[in-house]
mmCIF file of C-alpha atoms and ligand atoms in Angstrom:
data_model
loop_
_atom_site.group_PDB
_atom_site.id
_atom_site.type_symbol
_atom_site.label_atom_id
_atom_site.label_comp_id
_atom_site.label_asym_id
_atom_site.label_seq_id
_atom_site.Cartn_x
_atom_site.Cartn_y
_atom_site.Cartn_z
ATOM 1 C CA MET A 18 0.000 0.000 0.000
ATOM 2 C CA LYS A 19 1.190 3.496 -0.826
ATOM 3 C CA ILE A 20 -0.672 6.635 0.199
ATOM 4 C CA GLY A 21 -0.339 9.994 -1.540
ATOM 5 C CA VAL A 22 -0.302 13.291 0.333
ATOM 6 C CA LEU A 23 -1.242 16.309 -1.751
ATOM 7 C CA ALA A 24 1.884 18.449 -1.494
ATOM 8 C CA LEU A 25 1.023 21.831 -2.954
ATOM 9 C CA GLN A 26 1.078 23.641 0.394
ATOM 10 C CA GLY A 27 0.544 22.865 4.071
ATOM 11 C CA ALA A 28 1.299 20.141 6.614
ATOM 12 C CA VAL A 29 2.568 17.433 4.263
ATOM 13 C CA SER A 30 5.584 15.845 5.976
ATOM 14 C CA GLU A 31 3.642 15.418 9.237
ATOM 15 C CA HIS A 32 1.129 13.140 7.499
ATOM 16 C CA ILE A 33 3.936 11.193 5.844
ATOM 17 C CA LYS A 34 5.495 10.683 9.295
ATOM 18 C CA SER A 35 2.208 9.531 10.821
ATOM 19 C CA PHE A 36 1.829 6.841 8.150
ATOM 20 C CA ALA A 37 5.499 5.884 8.535
ATOM 21 C CA ALA A 38 4.809 5.295 12.250
ATOM 22 C CA LEU A 39 2.220 2.747 11.089
ATOM 23 C CA GLY A 40 4.785 1.163 8.761
ATOM 24 C CA ILE A 41 3.008 2.523 5.687
ATOM 25 C CA GLU A 42 4.676 4.319 2.818
ATOM 26 C CA ALA A 43 3.329 7.741 1.915
ATOM 27 C CA ALA A 44 4.616 10.081 -0.777
ATOM 28 C CA PRO A 45 3.986 13.662 -1.861
ATOM 29 C CA VAL A 46 1.659 14.198 -4.846
ATOM 30 C CA ARG A 47 1.837 17.313 -7.002
ATOM 31 C CA LEU A 48 0.561 16.122 -10.378
ATOM 32 C CA PRO A 49 -2.491 14.100 -11.447
ATOM 33 C CA SER A 50 -0.211 11.410 -12.960
ATOM 34 C CA GLN A 51 1.377 10.790 -9.540
ATOM 35 C CA VAL A 52 -1.909 9.377 -8.258
ATOM 36 C CA ASN A 53 -1.442 6.265 -10.422
ATOM 37 C CA GLY A 54 -0.772 3.216 -8.312
ATOM 38 C CA LEU A 55 -1.739 4.870 -5.037
ATOM 39 C CA SER A 56 -4.251 3.340 -2.627
ATOM 40 C CA ALA A 57 -5.489 6.596 -1.110
ATOM 41 C CA LEU A 58 -4.935 10.333 -0.934
ATOM 42 C CA VAL A 59 -4.616 12.854 1.896
ATOM 43 C CA LEU A 60 -5.602 16.493 1.520
ATOM 44 C CA PRO A 61 -3.627 18.192 4.301
ATOM 45 C CA GLY A 62 -4.186 21.301 6.352
ATOM 46 C CA GLY A 63 -2.821 24.599 5.142
ATOM 47 C CA GLU A 64 -4.537 27.510 3.459
ATOM 48 C CA SER A 65 -7.531 26.324 1.466
ATOM 49 C CA THR A 66 -7.449 29.395 -0.789
ATOM 50 C CA THR A 67 -3.839 28.655 -1.787
ATOM 51 C CA ILE A 68 -4.304 24.907 -2.099
ATOM 52 C CA SER A 69 -7.471 25.220 -4.206
ATOM 53 C CA ARG A 70 -5.790 27.728 -6.536
ATOM 54 C CA LEU A 71 -2.793 25.429 -7.005
ATOM 55 C CA MET A 72 -5.051 22.385 -7.429
ATOM 56 C CA LYS A 73 -6.831 24.219 -10.220
ATOM 57 C CA ASP A 74 -3.512 25.173 -11.874
ATOM 58 C CA PHE A 75 -2.320 21.554 -11.726
ATOM 59 C CA ALA A 76 -5.661 20.112 -12.969
ATOM 60 C CA LEU A 77 -6.088 18.318 -9.667
ATOM 61 C CA VAL A 78 -9.581 19.520 -8.752
ATOM 62 C CA GLU A 79 -11.287 17.380 -11.407
ATOM 63 C CA GLU A 80 -8.895 14.475 -10.879
ATOM 64 C CA VAL A 81 -9.510 14.274 -7.121
ATOM 65 C CA ARG A 82 -13.267 14.718 -7.664
ATOM 66 C CA ARG A 83 -13.259 11.880 -10.205
ATOM 67 C CA LEU A 84 -11.355 9.627 -7.802
ATOM 68 C CA ALA A 85 -13.659 10.444 -4.887
ATOM 69 C CA GLN A 86 -16.727 9.705 -6.988
ATOM 70 C CA GLN A 87 -15.257 6.280 -7.773
ATOM 71 C CA GLY A 88 -14.898 5.474 -4.075
ATOM 72 C CA PHE A 89 -11.166 6.198 -3.803
ATOM 73 C CA PRO A 90 -10.267 6.711 -0.108
ATOM 74 C CA ILE A 91 -9.533 10.342 0.759
ATOM 75 C CA PHE A 92 -8.600 11.847 4.129
ATOM 76 C CA GLY A 93 -8.946 15.625 4.517
ATOM 77 C CA THR A 94 -7.684 17.533 7.546
ATOM 78 C CA CYS A 95 -8.654 21.143 8.268
ATOM 79 C CA ALA A 96 -8.087 22.945 4.942
ATOM 80 C CA GLY A 97 -8.382 19.479 3.365
ATOM 81 C CA LEU A 98 -11.854 19.142 4.887
ATOM 82 C CA ILE A 99 -12.781 22.542 3.415
ATOM 83 C CA LEU A 100 -11.641 21.392 -0.039
ATOM 84 C CA LEU A 101 -13.770 18.249 0.193
ATOM 85 C CA ALA A 102 -16.953 19.973 1.430
ATOM 86 C CA LYS A 103 -19.868 20.442 -0.972
ATOM 87 C CA LYS A 104 -20.689 23.849 0.460
ATOM 88 C CA VAL A 105 -18.109 26.361 1.726
ATOM 89 C CA VAL A 106 -18.842 29.780 3.168
ATOM 90 C CA GLY A 107 -15.841 32.062 2.723
ATOM 91 C CA LEU A 108 -14.105 30.511 -0.251
ATOM 92 C CA GLU A 109 -14.813 31.605 -3.805
ATOM 93 C CA MET A 110 -12.657 28.972 -5.498
ATOM 94 C CA ASP A 111 -13.870 25.781 -7.097
ATOM 95 C CA THR A 112 -13.229 22.859 -4.752
ATOM 96 C CA VAL A 113 -13.458 19.095 -4.953
ATOM 97 C CA GLY A 114 -16.961 19.343 -3.411
ATOM 98 C CA VAL A 115 -17.787 15.691 -2.784
ATOM 99 C CA LEU A 116 -18.405 15.544 0.957
ATOM 100 C CA ASN A 117 -21.986 16.276 1.897
ATOM 101 C CA ILE A 118 -21.331 18.942 4.535
ATOM 102 C CA ALA A 119 -21.497 22.735 4.744
ATOM 103 C CA VAL A 120 -18.531 24.490 6.356
ATOM 104 C CA ARG A 121 -17.548 28.006 7.299
ATOM 105 C CA ARG A 122 -13.862 28.924 7.178
ATOM 106 C CA ASN A 123 -12.044 30.360 10.195
ATOM 107 C CA ALA A 124 -15.273 30.246 12.132
ATOM 108 C CA TYR A 125 -14.027 29.617 15.665
ATOM 109 C CA GLY A 126 -13.288 33.330 15.996
ATOM 110 C CA ARG A 127 -10.211 35.313 16.888
ATOM 111 C CA GLN A 128 -9.825 34.607 20.598
ATOM 112 C CA VAL A 129 -9.874 30.896 20.007
ATOM 113 C CA ASP A 130 -8.086 30.978 16.684
ATOM 114 C CA SER A 131 -6.107 27.967 17.804
ATOM 115 C CA PHE A 132 -6.825 25.660 20.685
ATOM 116 C CA GLU A 133 -6.583 22.075 21.837
ATOM 117 C CA ALA A 134 -9.342 19.875 23.180
ATOM 118 C CA ASP A 135 -9.769 16.290 24.316
ATOM 119 C CA LEU A 136 -12.184 14.599 21.962
ATOM 120 C CA THR A 137 -14.238 11.494 22.524
ATOM 121 C CA VAL A 138 -14.136 9.437 19.351
ATOM 122 C CA ASP A 139 -16.013 6.174 19.798
ATOM 123 C CA VAL A 140 -14.499 4.477 16.751
ATOM 124 C CA LEU A 141 -11.007 5.059 18.187
ATOM 125 C CA GLY A 142 -11.716 3.578 21.605
ATOM 126 C CA ALA A 143 -12.085 4.972 25.106
ATOM 127 C CA THR A 144 -8.919 7.088 25.316
ATOM 128 C CA PRO A 145 -9.650 10.699 24.297
ATOM 129 C CA PHE A 146 -7.961 12.043 21.178
ATOM 130 C CA ARG A 147 -6.146 15.351 21.562
ATOM 131 C CA GLY A 148 -7.551 17.608 18.857
ATOM 132 C CA ILE A 149 -5.344 20.478 17.695
ATOM 133 C CA PHE A 150 -7.477 23.164 16.046
ATOM 134 C CA ILE A 151 -5.667 25.853 14.032
ATOM 135 C CA ARG A 152 -7.913 28.484 12.460
ATOM 136 C CA ALA A 153 -10.276 25.597 11.974
ATOM 137 C CA PRO A 154 -13.444 25.545 9.894
ATOM 138 C CA ILE A 155 -16.803 24.896 11.542
ATOM 139 C CA ILE A 156 -19.006 22.185 10.102
ATOM 140 C CA GLU A 157 -22.373 23.938 10.001
ATOM 141 C CA ALA A 158 -24.479 21.197 8.477
ATOM 142 C CA VAL A 159 -24.161 17.510 7.789
ATOM 143 C CA GLY A 160 -26.160 15.941 4.968
ATOM 144 C CA GLU A 161 -27.263 12.510 3.920
ATOM 145 C CA GLY A 162 -24.704 9.727 3.923
ATOM 146 C CA VAL A 163 -22.384 11.461 6.381
ATOM 147 C CA LYS A 164 -21.582 9.836 9.707
ATOM 148 C CA VAL A 165 -20.409 12.109 12.533
ATOM 149 C CA LEU A 166 -17.462 10.425 14.283
ATOM 150 C CA CYS A 167 -16.916 13.095 16.887
ATOM 151 C CA ARG A 168 -18.370 16.351 18.179
ATOM 152 C CA LEU A 169 -16.973 19.217 20.217
ATOM 153 C CA ASP A 170 -19.602 21.193 22.140
ATOM 154 C CA GLY A 171 -22.220 19.627 19.901
ATOM 155 C CA VAL A 172 -20.496 20.672 16.663
ATOM 156 C CA PRO A 173 -19.241 17.867 14.382
ATOM 157 C CA VAL A 174 -15.426 17.923 14.081
ATOM 158 C CA ALA A 175 -14.786 14.555 12.407
ATOM 159 C CA VAL A 176 -16.999 12.983 9.759
ATOM 160 C CA GLN A 177 -17.028 10.065 7.382
ATOM 161 C CA GLN A 178 -18.886 9.522 4.131
ATOM 162 C CA GLY A 179 -18.087 6.095 2.735
ATOM 163 C CA ARG A 180 -14.332 6.085 2.234
ATOM 164 C CA ILE A 181 -13.980 9.829 2.710
ATOM 165 C CA LEU A 182 -12.736 10.788 6.157
ATOM 166 C CA ALA A 183 -12.387 14.408 7.257
ATOM 167 C CA CYS A 184 -11.672 16.331 10.419
ATOM 168 C CA SER A 185 -11.508 20.015 11.235
ATOM 169 C CA PHE A 186 -8.456 19.517 13.466
ATOM 170 C CA HIS A 187 -4.929 18.187 12.874
ATOM 171 C CA PRO A 188 -4.320 14.543 13.887
ATOM 172 C CA GLU A 189 -1.001 14.634 12.008
ATOM 173 C CA LEU A 190 0.374 17.150 14.532
ATOM 174 C CA THR A 191 0.088 14.697 17.413
ATOM 175 C CA GLU A 192 1.962 11.482 18.162
ATOM 176 C CA ASP A 193 -1.402 9.733 18.301
ATOM 177 C CA ILE A 194 -1.760 7.797 15.059
ATOM 178 C CA ARG A 195 -5.233 6.345 15.678
ATOM 179 C CA PHE A 196 -6.960 8.509 13.043
ATOM 180 C CA HIS A 197 -4.374 7.512 10.448
ATOM 181 C CA LYS A 198 -4.819 3.878 11.476
ATOM 182 C CA TYR A 199 -8.613 4.261 11.152
ATOM 183 C CA PHE A 200 -8.092 5.614 7.625
ATOM 184 C CA VAL A 201 -5.761 2.746 6.723
ATOM 185 C CA ASP A 202 -8.400 0.283 7.966
ATOM 186 C CA LEU A 203 -10.936 2.025 5.710
ATOM 187 C CA ILE A 204 -8.624 1.523 2.740
ATOM 188 C CA VAL A 205 -8.075 -2.130 3.557
ATOM 189 C CA LYS A 206 -11.637 -3.087 4.484
ATOM 190 C CA GLY A 207 -13.407 -0.867 2.001
HETATM 191 N N1 LIG B 3 -7.894 28.600 7.966
HETATM 192 C C1 LIG B 3 -7.449 27.702 6.952
HETATM 193 C C2 LIG B 3 -8.308 27.778 5.705
HETATM 194 O O1 LIG B 3 -9.344 28.320 5.738
HETATM 195 C C3 LIG B 3 -7.413 26.279 7.437
HETATM 196 C C4 LIG B 3 -6.411 26.164 8.548
HETATM 197 C C5 LIG B 3 -5.724 24.850 8.632
HETATM 198 O O2 LIG B 3 -5.714 24.032 7.706
HETATM 199 N N2 LIG B 3 -5.083 24.676 9.729
HETATM 200 O O3 LIG B 3 -7.911 27.271 4.712
#
């Protein structure tokens, strides 16, 4: 198994390290042709405006959309979640738009621009997962086919739609690799 991490901008090496800790090879992806032979793709955190512009320039918006529609496993974190969402408030660019959620960028407000919180994630077991939120988007609505894996103060912060996994925080910035393991299990089990 080899997993691609979209490497146009953002927290790329951290995801590669998280998969390495699971003994799984991950490699940066910058061009549509580099997706060939991969088992899954990660859309990392960063600046969704920048990433979406570069994705458009590199013809990756359509390619990732096509893959997602075929059931290809995709994991989006923070800006990556924004790029996957069907509806985005605060971003004019064309995005992949396959995940049936509505999000608002930078919606946690200035004072709590960045924060950490212990999250209860049933599918990961009883030990809380430390969520690192950095200018995170808020998931405002969840549509059909989307399972909420975790909430913070009632607001969904991790969701799954088939083989698409997305969270508004940054699991790759912790030593805890349970979200990456959960994604790998999704790839393996389908
Ligand atoms: N605020 C960023 C955006 O809107 C997301 C931040 C992140 O990925 N940590 O794209």
